[in-house]
PDB file of C-alpha atoms in Angstrom:
ATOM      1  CA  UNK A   1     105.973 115.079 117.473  1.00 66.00           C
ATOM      2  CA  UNK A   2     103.603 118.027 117.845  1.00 71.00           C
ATOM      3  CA  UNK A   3     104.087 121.907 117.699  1.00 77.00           C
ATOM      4  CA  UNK A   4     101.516 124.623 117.506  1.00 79.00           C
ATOM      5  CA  UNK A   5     101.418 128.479 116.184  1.00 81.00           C
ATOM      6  CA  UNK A   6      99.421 131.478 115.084  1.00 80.00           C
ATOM      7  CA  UNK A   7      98.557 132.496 112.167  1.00 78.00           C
ATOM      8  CA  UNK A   8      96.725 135.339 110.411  1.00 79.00           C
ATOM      9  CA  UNK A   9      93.651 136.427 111.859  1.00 80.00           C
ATOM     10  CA  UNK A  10      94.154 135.146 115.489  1.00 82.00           C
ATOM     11  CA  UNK A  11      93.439 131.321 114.127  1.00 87.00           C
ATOM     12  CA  UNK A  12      95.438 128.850 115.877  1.00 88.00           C
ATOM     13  CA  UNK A  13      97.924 126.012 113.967  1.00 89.00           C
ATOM     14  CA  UNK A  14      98.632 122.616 115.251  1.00 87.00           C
ATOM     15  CA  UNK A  15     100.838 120.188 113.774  1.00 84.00           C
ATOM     16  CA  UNK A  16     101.475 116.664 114.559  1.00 85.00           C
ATOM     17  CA  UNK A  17     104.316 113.920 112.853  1.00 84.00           C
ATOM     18  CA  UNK A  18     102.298 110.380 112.656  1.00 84.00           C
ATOM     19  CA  UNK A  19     104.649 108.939 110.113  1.00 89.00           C
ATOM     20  CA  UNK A  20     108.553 108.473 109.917  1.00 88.00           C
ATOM     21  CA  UNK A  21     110.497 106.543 107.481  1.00 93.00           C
ATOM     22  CA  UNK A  22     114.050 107.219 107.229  1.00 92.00           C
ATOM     23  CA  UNK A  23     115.746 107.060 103.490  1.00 93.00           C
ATOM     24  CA  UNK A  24     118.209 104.626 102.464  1.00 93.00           C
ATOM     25  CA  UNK A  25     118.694 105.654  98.713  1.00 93.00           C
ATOM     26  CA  UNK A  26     117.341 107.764  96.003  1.00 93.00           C
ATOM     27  CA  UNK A  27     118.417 109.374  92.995  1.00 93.00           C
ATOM     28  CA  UNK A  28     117.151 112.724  92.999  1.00 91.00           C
ATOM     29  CA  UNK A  29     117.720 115.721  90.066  1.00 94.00           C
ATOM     30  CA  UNK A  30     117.021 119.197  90.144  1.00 93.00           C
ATOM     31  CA  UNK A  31     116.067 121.214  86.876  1.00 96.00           C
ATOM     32  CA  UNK A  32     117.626 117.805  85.187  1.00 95.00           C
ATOM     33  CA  UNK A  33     121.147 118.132  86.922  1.00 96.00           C
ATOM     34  CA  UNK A  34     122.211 115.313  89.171  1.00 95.00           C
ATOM     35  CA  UNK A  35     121.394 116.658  92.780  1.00 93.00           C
ATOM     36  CA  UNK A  36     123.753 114.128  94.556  1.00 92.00           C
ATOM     37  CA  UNK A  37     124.257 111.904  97.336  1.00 92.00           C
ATOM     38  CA  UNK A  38     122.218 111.726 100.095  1.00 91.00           C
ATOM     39  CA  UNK A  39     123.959 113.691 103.058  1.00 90.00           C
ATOM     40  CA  UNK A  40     122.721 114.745 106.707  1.00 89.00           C
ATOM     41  CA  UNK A  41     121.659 118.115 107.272  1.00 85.00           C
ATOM     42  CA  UNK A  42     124.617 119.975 109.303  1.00 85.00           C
ATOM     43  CA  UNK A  43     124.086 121.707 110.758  1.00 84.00           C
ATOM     44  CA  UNK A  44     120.199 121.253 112.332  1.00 78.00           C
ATOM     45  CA  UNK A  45     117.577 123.260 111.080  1.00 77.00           C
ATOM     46  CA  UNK A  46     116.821 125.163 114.450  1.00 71.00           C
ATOM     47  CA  UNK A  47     114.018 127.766 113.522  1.00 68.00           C
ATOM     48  CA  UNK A  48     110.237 127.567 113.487  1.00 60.00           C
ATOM     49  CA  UNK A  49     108.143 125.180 112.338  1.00 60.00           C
ATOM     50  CA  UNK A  50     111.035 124.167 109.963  1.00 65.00           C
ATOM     51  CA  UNK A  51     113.232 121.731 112.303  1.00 72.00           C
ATOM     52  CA  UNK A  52     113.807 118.333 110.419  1.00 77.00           C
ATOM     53  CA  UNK A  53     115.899 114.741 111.712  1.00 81.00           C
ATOM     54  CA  UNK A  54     118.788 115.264 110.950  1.00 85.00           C
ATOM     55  CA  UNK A  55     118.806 111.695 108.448  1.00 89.00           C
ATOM     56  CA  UNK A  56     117.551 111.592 105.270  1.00 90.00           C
ATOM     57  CA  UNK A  57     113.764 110.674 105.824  1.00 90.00           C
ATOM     58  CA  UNK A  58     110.349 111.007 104.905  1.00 89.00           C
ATOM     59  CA  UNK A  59     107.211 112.268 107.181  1.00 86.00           C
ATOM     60  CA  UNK A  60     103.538 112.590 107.449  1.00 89.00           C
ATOM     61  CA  UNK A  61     102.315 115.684 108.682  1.00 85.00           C
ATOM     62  CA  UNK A  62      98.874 116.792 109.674  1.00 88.00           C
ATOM     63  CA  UNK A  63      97.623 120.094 110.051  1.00 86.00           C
ATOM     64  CA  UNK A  64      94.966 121.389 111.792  1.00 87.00           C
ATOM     65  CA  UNK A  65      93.982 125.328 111.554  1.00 86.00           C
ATOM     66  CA  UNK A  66      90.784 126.872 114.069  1.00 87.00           C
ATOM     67  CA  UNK A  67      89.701 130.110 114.000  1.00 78.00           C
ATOM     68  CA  UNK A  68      87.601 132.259 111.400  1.00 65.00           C
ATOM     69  CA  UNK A  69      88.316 131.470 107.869  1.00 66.00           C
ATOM     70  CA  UNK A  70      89.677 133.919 105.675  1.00 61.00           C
ATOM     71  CA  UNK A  71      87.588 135.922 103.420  1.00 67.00           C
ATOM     72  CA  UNK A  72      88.912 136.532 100.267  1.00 65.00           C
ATOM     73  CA  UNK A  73      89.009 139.238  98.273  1.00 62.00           C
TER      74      UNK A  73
END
């Protein structure tokens, strides 16, 4: 999977996917309080750069920003 943007300053974003495990189990807490199951997301994410499988699962994603740098102030 691949997917590029802008960002600030006319620069250019590119992302690519180049791992994908999906997740069977996992106990996961939030500020100490049991999170819960695993569950699907339902329904999909459909905006931006923010779509996801709709499984629980785990990726590897590069990204790659050209342009100017930033300056900072």
């Amino acid at each position: 999977m691949r997917t590029a943007g802008t960002a600030k300053g006319g620069r250019r974003e590119y992302y690519g996917v180049t791992d994908l495990h999906r997740i069977d189990s996992a106990t996961v807490s939030w500020d100490g309080a049991d999170a819960g199951p695993l569950t699907a997301i339902r329904p999909a994410v459909s905006f931006g750069f923010s779509s996801v499988p709709p499984e629980p699962s785990m990726a590897r994603v590069r990204t790659t920003i050209e342009g100017a740098p930033l300056t900072r102030r």
